[in-house]
Coordinates of C-alpha atoms and ligand atoms in Angstrom, one line a residue:
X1 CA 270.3 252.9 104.6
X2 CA 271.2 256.0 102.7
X3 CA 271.4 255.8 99.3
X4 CA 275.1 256.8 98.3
X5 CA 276.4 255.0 95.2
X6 CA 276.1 257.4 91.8
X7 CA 276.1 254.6 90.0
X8 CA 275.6 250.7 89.9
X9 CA 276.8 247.9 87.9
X10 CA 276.1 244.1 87.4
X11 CA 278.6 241.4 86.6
X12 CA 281.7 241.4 88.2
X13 CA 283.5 239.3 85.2
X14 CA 286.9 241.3 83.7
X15 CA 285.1 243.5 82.0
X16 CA 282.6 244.3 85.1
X17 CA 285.9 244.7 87.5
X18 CA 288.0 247.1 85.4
X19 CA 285.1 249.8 84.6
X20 CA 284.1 249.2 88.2
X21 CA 287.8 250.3 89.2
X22 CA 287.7 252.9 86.3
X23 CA 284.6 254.4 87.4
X24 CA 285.7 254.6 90.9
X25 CA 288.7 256.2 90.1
X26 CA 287.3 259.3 88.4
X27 CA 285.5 260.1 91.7
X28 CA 282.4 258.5 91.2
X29 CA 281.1 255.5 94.3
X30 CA 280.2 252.6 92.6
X31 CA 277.8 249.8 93.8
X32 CA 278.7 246.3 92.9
X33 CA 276.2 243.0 92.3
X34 CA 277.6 239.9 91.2
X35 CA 275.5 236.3 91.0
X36 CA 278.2 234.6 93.0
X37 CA 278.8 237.0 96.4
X38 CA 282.0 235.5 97.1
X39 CA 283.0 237.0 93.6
X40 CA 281.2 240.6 94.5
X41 CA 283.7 240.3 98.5
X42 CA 286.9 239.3 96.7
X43 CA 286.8 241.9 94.3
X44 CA 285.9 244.9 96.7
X45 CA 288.7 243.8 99.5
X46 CA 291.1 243.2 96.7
X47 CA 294.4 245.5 96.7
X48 CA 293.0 247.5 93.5
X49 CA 289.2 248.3 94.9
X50 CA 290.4 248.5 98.2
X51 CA 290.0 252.4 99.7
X52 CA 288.2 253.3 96.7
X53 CA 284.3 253.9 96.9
X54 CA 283.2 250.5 95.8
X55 CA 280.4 249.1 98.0
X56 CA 279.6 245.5 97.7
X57 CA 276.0 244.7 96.9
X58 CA 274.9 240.6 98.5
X59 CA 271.1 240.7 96.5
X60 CA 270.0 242.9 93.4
X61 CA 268.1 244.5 96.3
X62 CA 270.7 245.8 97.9
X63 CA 272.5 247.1 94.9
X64 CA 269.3 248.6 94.6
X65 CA 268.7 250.6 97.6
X66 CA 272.5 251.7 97.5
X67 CA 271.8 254.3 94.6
X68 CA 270.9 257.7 94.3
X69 CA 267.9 258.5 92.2
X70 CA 267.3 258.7 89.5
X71 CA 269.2 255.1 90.0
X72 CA 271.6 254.1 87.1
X73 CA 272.8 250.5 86.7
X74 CA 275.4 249.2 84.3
X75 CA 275.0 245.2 83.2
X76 CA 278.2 243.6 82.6
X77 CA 276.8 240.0 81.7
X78 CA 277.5 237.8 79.0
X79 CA 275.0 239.1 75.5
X80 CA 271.9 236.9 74.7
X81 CA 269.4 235.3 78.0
X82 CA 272.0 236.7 80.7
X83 CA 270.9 240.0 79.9
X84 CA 267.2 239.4 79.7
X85 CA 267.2 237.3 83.3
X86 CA 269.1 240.8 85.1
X87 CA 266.7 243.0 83.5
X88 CA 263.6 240.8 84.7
X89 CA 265.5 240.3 88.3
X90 CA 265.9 244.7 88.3
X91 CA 262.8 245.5 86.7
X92 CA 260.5 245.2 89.8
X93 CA 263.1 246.9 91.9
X94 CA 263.4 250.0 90.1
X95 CA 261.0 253.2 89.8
X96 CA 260.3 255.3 86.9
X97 CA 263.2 257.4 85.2
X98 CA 265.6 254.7 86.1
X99 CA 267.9 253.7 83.5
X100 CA 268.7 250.3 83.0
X101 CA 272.9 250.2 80.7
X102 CA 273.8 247.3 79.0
X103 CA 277.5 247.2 78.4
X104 CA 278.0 244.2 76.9
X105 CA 278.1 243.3 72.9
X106 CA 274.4 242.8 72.7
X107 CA 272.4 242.5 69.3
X108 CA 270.9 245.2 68.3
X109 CA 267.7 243.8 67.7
X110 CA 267.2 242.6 71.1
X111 CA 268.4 245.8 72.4
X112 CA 265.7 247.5 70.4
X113 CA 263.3 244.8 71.9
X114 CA 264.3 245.8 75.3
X115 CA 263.8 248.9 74.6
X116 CA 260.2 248.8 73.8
X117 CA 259.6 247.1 77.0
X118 CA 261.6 249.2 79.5
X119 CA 260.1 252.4 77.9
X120 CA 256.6 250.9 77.9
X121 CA 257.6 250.1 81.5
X122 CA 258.8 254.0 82.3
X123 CA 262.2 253.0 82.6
X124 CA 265.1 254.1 80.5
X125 CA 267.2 251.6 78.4
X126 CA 270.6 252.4 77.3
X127 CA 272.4 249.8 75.2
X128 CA 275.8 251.1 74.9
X129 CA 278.7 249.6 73.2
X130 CA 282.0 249.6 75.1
X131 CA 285.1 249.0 73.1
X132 CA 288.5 248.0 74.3
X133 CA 289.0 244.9 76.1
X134 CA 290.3 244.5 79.6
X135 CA 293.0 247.4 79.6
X136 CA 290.3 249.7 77.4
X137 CA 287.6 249.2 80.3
X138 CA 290.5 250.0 82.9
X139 CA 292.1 252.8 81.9
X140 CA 289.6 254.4 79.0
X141 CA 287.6 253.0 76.3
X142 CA 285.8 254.2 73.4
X143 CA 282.0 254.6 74.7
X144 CA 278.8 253.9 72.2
X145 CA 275.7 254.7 74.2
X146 CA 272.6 254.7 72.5
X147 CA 269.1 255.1 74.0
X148 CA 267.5 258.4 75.0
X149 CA 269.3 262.0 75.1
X150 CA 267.7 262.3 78.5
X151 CA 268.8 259.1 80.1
X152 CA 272.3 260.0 78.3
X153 CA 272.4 263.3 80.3
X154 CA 272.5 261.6 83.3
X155 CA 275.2 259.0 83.0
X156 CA 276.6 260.9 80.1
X157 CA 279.3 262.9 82.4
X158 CA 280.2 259.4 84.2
X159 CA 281.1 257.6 80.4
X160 CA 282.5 260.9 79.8
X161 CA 284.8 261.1 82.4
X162 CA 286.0 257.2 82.3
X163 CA 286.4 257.0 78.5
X164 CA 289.4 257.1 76.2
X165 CA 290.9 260.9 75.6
X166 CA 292.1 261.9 72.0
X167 CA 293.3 265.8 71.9
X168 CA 291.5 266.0 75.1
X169 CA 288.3 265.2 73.8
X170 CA 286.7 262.1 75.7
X171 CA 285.7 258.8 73.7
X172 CA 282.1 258.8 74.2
X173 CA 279.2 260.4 72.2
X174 CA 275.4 259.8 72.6
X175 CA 275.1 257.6 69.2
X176 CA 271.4 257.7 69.0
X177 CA 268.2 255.9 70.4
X178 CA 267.5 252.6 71.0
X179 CA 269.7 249.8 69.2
X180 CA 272.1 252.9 67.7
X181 CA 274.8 252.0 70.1
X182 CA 275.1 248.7 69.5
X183 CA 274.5 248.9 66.0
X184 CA 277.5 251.1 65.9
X185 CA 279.9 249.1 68.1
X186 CA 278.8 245.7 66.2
X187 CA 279.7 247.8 63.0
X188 CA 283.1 248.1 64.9
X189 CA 283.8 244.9 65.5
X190 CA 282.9 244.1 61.6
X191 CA 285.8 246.5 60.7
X192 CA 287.7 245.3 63.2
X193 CA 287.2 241.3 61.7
X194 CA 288.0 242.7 58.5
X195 CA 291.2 245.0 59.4
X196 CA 292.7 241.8 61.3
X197 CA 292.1 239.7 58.9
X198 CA 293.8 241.9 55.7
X199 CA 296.4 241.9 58.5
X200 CA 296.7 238.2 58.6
X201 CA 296.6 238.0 54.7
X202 CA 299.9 240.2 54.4
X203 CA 301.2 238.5 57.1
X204 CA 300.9 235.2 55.6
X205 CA 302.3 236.7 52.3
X206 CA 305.4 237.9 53.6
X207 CA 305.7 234.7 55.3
X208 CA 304.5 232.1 52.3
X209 CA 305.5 234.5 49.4
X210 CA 308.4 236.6 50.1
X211 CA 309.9 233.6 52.7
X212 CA 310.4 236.7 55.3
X213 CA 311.1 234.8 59.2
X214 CA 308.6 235.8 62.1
X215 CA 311.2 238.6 62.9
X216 CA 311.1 240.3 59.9
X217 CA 307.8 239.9 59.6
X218 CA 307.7 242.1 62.9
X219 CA 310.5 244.5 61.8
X220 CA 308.3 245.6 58.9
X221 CA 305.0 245.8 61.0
X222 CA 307.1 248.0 63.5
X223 CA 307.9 250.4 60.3
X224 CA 304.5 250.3 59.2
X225 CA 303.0 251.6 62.4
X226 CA 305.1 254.7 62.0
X227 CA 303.0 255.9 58.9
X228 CA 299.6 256.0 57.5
X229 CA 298.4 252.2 58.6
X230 CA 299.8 253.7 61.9
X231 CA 297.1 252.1 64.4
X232 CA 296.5 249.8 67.7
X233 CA 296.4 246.5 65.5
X234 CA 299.3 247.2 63.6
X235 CA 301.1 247.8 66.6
X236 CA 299.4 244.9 68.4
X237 CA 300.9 242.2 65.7
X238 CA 304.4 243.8 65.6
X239 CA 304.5 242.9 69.2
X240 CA 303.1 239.4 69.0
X241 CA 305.1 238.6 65.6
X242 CA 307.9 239.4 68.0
X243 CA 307.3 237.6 71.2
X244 CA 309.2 234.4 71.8
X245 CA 308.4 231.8 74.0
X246 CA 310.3 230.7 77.5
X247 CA 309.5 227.1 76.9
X248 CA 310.4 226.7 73.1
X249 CA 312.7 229.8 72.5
X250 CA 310.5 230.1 69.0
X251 CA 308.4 232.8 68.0
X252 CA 305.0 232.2 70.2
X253 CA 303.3 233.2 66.8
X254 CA 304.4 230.0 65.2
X255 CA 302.6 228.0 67.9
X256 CA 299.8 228.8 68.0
X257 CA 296.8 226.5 66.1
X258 CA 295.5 228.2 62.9
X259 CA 292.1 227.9 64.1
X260 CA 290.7 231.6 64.4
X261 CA 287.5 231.8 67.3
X262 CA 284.3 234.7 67.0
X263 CA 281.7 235.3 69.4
X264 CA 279.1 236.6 66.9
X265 CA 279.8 240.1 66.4
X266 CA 281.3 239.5 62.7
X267 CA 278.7 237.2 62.2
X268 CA 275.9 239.9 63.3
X269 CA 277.3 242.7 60.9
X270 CA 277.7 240.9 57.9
X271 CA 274.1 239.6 58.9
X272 CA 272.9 243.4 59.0
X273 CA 274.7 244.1 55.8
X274 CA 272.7 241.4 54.0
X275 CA 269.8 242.5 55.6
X276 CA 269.9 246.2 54.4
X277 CA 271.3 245.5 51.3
X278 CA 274.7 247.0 51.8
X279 CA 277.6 245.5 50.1
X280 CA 280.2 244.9 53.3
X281 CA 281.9 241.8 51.3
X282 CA 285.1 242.4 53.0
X283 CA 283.8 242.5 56.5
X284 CA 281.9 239.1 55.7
X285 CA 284.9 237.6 53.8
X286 CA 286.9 238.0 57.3
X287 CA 284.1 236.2 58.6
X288 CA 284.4 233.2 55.8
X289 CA 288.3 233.7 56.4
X290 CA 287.7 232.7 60.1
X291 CA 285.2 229.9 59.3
X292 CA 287.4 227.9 56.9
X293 CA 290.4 228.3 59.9
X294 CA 287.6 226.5 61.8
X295 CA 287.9 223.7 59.9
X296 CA 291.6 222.5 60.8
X297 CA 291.1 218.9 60.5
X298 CA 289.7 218.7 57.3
X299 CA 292.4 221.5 55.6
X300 CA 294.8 218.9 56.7
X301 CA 293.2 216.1 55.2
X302 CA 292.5 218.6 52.2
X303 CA 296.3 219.1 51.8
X304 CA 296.9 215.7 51.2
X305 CA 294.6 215.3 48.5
X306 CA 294.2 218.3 46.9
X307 CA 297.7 219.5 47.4
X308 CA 298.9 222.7 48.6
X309 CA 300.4 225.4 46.2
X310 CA 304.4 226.0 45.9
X311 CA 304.5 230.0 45.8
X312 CA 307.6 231.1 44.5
X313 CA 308.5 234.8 44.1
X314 CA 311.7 235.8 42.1
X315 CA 310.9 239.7 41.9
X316 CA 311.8 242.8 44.2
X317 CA 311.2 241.5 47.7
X318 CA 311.6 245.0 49.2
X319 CA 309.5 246.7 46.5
X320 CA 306.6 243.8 47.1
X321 CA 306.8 244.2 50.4
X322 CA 306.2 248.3 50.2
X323 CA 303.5 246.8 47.4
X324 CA 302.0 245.1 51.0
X325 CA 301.4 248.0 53.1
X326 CA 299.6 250.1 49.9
X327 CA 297.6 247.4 49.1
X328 CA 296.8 247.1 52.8
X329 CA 296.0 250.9 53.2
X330 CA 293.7 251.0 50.1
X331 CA 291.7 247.3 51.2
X332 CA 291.6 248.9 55.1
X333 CA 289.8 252.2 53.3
X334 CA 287.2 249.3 51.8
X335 CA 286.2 248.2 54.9
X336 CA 286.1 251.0 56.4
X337 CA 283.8 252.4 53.4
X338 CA 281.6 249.0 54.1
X339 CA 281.0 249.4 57.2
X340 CA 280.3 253.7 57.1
X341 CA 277.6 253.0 54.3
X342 CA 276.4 249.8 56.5
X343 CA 275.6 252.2 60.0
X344 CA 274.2 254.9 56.8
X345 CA 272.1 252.3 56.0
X346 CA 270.9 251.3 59.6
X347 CA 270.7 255.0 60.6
X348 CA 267.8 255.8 57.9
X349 CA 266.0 252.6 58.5
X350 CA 266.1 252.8 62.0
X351 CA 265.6 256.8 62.5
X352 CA 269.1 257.4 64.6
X353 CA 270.4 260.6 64.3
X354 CA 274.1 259.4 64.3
X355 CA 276.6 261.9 63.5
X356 CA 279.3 259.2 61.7
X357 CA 282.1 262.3 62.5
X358 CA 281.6 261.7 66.0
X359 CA 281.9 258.3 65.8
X360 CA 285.0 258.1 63.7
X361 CA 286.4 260.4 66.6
X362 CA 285.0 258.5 69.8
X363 CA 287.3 256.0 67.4
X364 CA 289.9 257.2 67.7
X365 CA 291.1 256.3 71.2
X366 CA 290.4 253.0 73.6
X367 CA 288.7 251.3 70.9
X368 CA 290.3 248.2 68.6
X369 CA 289.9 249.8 65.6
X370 CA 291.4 253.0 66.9
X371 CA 294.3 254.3 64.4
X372 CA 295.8 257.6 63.1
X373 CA 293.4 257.0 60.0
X374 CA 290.3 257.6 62.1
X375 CA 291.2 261.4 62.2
X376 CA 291.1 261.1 58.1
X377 CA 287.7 259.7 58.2
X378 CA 286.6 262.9 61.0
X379 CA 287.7 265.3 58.4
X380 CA 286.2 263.5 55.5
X381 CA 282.6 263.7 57.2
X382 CA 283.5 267.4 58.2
X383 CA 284.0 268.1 54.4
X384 CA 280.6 266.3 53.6
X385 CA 278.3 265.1 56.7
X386 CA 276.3 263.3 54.0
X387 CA 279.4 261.6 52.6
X388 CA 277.5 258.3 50.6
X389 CA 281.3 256.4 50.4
X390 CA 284.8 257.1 51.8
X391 CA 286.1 256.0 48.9
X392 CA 284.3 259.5 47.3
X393 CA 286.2 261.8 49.6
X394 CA 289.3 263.3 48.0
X395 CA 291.8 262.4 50.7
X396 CA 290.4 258.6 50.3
X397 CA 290.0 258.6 46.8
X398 CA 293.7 259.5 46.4
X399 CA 295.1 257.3 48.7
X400 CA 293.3 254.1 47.1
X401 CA 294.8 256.0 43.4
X402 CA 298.2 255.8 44.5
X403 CA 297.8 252.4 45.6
X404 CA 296.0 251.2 42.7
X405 CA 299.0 249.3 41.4
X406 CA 300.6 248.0 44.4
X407 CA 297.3 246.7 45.2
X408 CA 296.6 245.1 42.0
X409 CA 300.6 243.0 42.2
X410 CA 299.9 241.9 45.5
X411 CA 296.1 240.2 45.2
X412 CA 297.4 238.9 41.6
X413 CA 300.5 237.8 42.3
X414 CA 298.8 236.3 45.4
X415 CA 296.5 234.8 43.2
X416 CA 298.8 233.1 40.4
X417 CA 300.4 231.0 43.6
X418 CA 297.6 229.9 44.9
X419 CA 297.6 232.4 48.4
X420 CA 294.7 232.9 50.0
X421 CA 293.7 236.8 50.0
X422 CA 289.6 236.7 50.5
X423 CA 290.0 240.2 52.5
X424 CA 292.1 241.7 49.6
X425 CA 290.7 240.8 47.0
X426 CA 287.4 241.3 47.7
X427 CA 288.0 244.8 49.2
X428 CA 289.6 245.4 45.4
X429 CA 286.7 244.0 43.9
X430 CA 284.4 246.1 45.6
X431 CA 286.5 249.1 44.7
X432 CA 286.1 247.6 41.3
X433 CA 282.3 247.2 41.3
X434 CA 282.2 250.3 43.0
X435 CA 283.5 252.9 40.7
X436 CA 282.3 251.0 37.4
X437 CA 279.4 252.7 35.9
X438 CA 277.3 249.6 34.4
X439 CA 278.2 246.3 35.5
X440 CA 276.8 242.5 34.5
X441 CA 273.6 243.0 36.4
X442 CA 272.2 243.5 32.5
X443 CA 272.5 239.7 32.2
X444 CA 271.0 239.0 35.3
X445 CA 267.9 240.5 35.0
X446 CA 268.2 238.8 31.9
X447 CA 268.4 235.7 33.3
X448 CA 265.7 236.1 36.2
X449 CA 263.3 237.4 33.9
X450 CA 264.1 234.3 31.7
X451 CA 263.7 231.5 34.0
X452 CA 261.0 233.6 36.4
X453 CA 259.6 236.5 34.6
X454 CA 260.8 238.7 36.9
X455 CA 260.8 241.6 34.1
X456 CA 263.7 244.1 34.2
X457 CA 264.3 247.9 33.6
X458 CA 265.8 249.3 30.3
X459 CA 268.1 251.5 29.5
X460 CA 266.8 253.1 26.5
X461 CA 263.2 253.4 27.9
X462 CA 261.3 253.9 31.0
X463 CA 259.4 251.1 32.4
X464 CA 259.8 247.3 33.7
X465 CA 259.4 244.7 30.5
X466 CA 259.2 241.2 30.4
X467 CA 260.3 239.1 27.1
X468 CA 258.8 235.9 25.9
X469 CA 262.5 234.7 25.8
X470 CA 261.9 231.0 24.5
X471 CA 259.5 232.2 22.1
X472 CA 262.4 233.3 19.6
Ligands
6PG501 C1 286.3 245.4 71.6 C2 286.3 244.0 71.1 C3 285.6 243.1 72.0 C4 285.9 241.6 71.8 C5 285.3 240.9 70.7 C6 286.1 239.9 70.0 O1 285.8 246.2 70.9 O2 286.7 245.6 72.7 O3 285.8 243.9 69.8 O4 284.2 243.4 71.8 O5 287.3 241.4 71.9 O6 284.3 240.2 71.4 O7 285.3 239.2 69.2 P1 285.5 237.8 68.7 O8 285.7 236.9 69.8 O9 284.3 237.5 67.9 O10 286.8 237.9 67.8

């Protein structure tokens, strides 16, 4: 057999499929491996692989002898064991300088693992982060390889070519070595927890507060996306918050169960950001936000006990509402802040040499996150590549001024009837905490060195001191 495929790619789930398709469509033959055959022979005679240069693959063996050398083979299997079982299954198939991509939302730290052990092995590891769902993976998504800059100059020009295009500029940039991809795309999906959730929040307000219907609600989502919050989630919920359904004639919104599902990538982030250090509270407050949706059952028995708050609002409804979107812009600058200083944070502990411009501009199309504001964080990291906070760039900085107020009625007047704003109001308490110059940690260290003697600093002199606190 003569080796013809450029490229190969295990896992022929929706994901697998649609970068299969996208990858033959930009001129490149593709060889395909799933567990199941009958999955790998119904997706290559299928109307939409059908005439394109898709060759099925029955064994890993197959798929193997298919590819040109160096071979390059992309796993699109579910994150955790999956991954590890394709990689042992390859491993004794493949030759030295062969690079091994995994797709999927992996950890970082197991990417990392794998790394060490392919490399050791003279193979090439690339965990790459792929952002965009089904229709990204199709027809362009935002691209996070990390491994080696060699093995990314091999399949480099293929990510290239499928990716997402912004100002003609594809969505795909080497992000660093080993677990720098999917550092970066788990970072992603942090923001992206955190952005849907402050989404939710003034959803719910304009709903429970301002007693806007589900087609309002829409309306004003529709106007939003015209301006600065302009951005695929935005336009994402004015579409849903206007959807009806056949069955019911009511908003399809209104139907669905409050309980919010994660995989683990919100999780993983917020994980990191403990980890490091880094404050990320919104990002791990969307996280809470989802857990306590998880628990339905008792929130219903809750609100029978506890009783649920009666907001009323007698002010400007059309000036709250333009109070929303400000507040919205200024918390959705937070998170982004979080989770910029969070991949700062990994890329110095880790060694990556991420360039966090790049990655606010592979951003900026096919991805989740990907919005008009993207382009603001580009130029903010042009200004100042070693930018320590959005919040300290002039554009930023003036944006979250301007919204000071309108941020400040919405979490309080959330807050005095008893609506729920964790994404909010923490992302204004970190802007808080953030720009105030001494804060209560004086009592703290008070307090640890009291019950511990776990000394503290001073300010008056240099040092670390420990008082005999019970002693006076
Ligand atoms: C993307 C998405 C994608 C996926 C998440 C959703 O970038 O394409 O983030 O990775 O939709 O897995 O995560 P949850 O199920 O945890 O919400």
């Amino acid at each position: 057999m003569t080796a013809q495929a450029d490229i190969g790619l295990v896992g022929l789930a929706v994901m697998g499929q649609n970068l299969a398709l996208n990858i033959a469509d930009h001129g490149y033959s593709i060889a395909v491996f799933n567990r199941t055959t009958a999955t790998t022979h119904k997706f290559v005679d299928s109307d939409e692989a059908k005439g394109k240069a898709v060759i099925a693959c029955d064994t890993m063996e197959d798929l193997v002898a298919n590819l040109k050398t160096p071979r390059a083979i992309i796993l699109m299997v579910k994150a955790g064991e999956p991954v590890d079982q394709q990689i042992a299954m390859l491993q004794p198939l493949l030759e030295e300088g062969d690079i091994i991509v995994d797709g999927g939302n992996s950890q970082f730290m197991d990417t990392r693992r794998r790394d060490e052990a392919l490399t050791a092995a003279g193979l090439n590891f690339m965990g790459t982060g792929i952002s965009g769902g089904e229709e990204g993976a199709r027809n362009g998504p935002s691209i996070m390889p990390g491994g080696t800059a060699k093995a990314y100059s091999k399949v480099g020009p293929i990510f290239q070519a499928i990716s997402a295009k912004v100002d003609g500029e594809a969505c795909c940039v080497h992000i660093g070595t080993d677990g720098a991809g999917h550092f970066i795309k788990t970072t992603h999906n942090g923001i992206e927890y955190a952005d849907m959730q402050m989404i939710a929040e003034v959803y719910h307000l304009m709903k429970n507060l301002l007693g806007m219907s589900t087609a309002e609600t829409a309306e004003a989502f529709t106007a939003w996306n015209e301006g600065d919050l302009d951005s695929y989630l935005i336009e994402i919920t004015a579409d849903i918050l206007g959807q009806i359904d056949q069955d019911t004639g009511q908003h399809i919104v209104d139907l669905i169960l409050d309980r919010a599902g994660q995989k683990g990538t919100g999780q993983w982030t917020s994980v990191s950001a403990l980890e490091l250090g880094v404050p990320a509270p919104t990002i791990a407050e969307a996280v809470f936000a989802r857990n306590i949706t998880a628990l339905k059952d008792e929130r219903v028995a809750a609100e029978k006990i506890l009783g649920k708050a009666s907001p009323s609002f007698d002010g400007d409804k059309a000036a709250f509402l333009t109070d929303l979107r400000d507040a919205l812009l200024a918390s959705k600058i937070c998170a982004y802040a979080q989770g910029f200083a969070l991949m700062q944070a990994a890329k110095d502990e880790f060694g990556w040499d991420t360039d966090f411009g790049k990655v606010s501009m592979i951003w900026r199309g096919g991805c989740i996150i990907r919005a008009r504001f993207l382009n603001r964080i580009k130029e903010a990291y042009d200004r100042d590549p070693g930018l320590k906070n959005l919040l300290l760039d002039p554009y930023f900085r003036e944006v979250v001024e301007k919204g000071d107020g309108a941020w400040r009625r919405v979490v309080g007047t959330a807050i005095a009837n008893g609506i729920p704003v964790a994404a909010l109001g923490s992302a204004l308490s970190y802007y808080d905490a953030y720009r105030t110059g001494r804060l209560w940690a004086d009592l703290i260290q008070a307090q640890r060195d009291y019950f511990g003697a776990h000394t503290f600093e001073r300010t008056d002199r240099e040092g670390w001191f420990h008082r005999e606190w019970m002693k006076n």
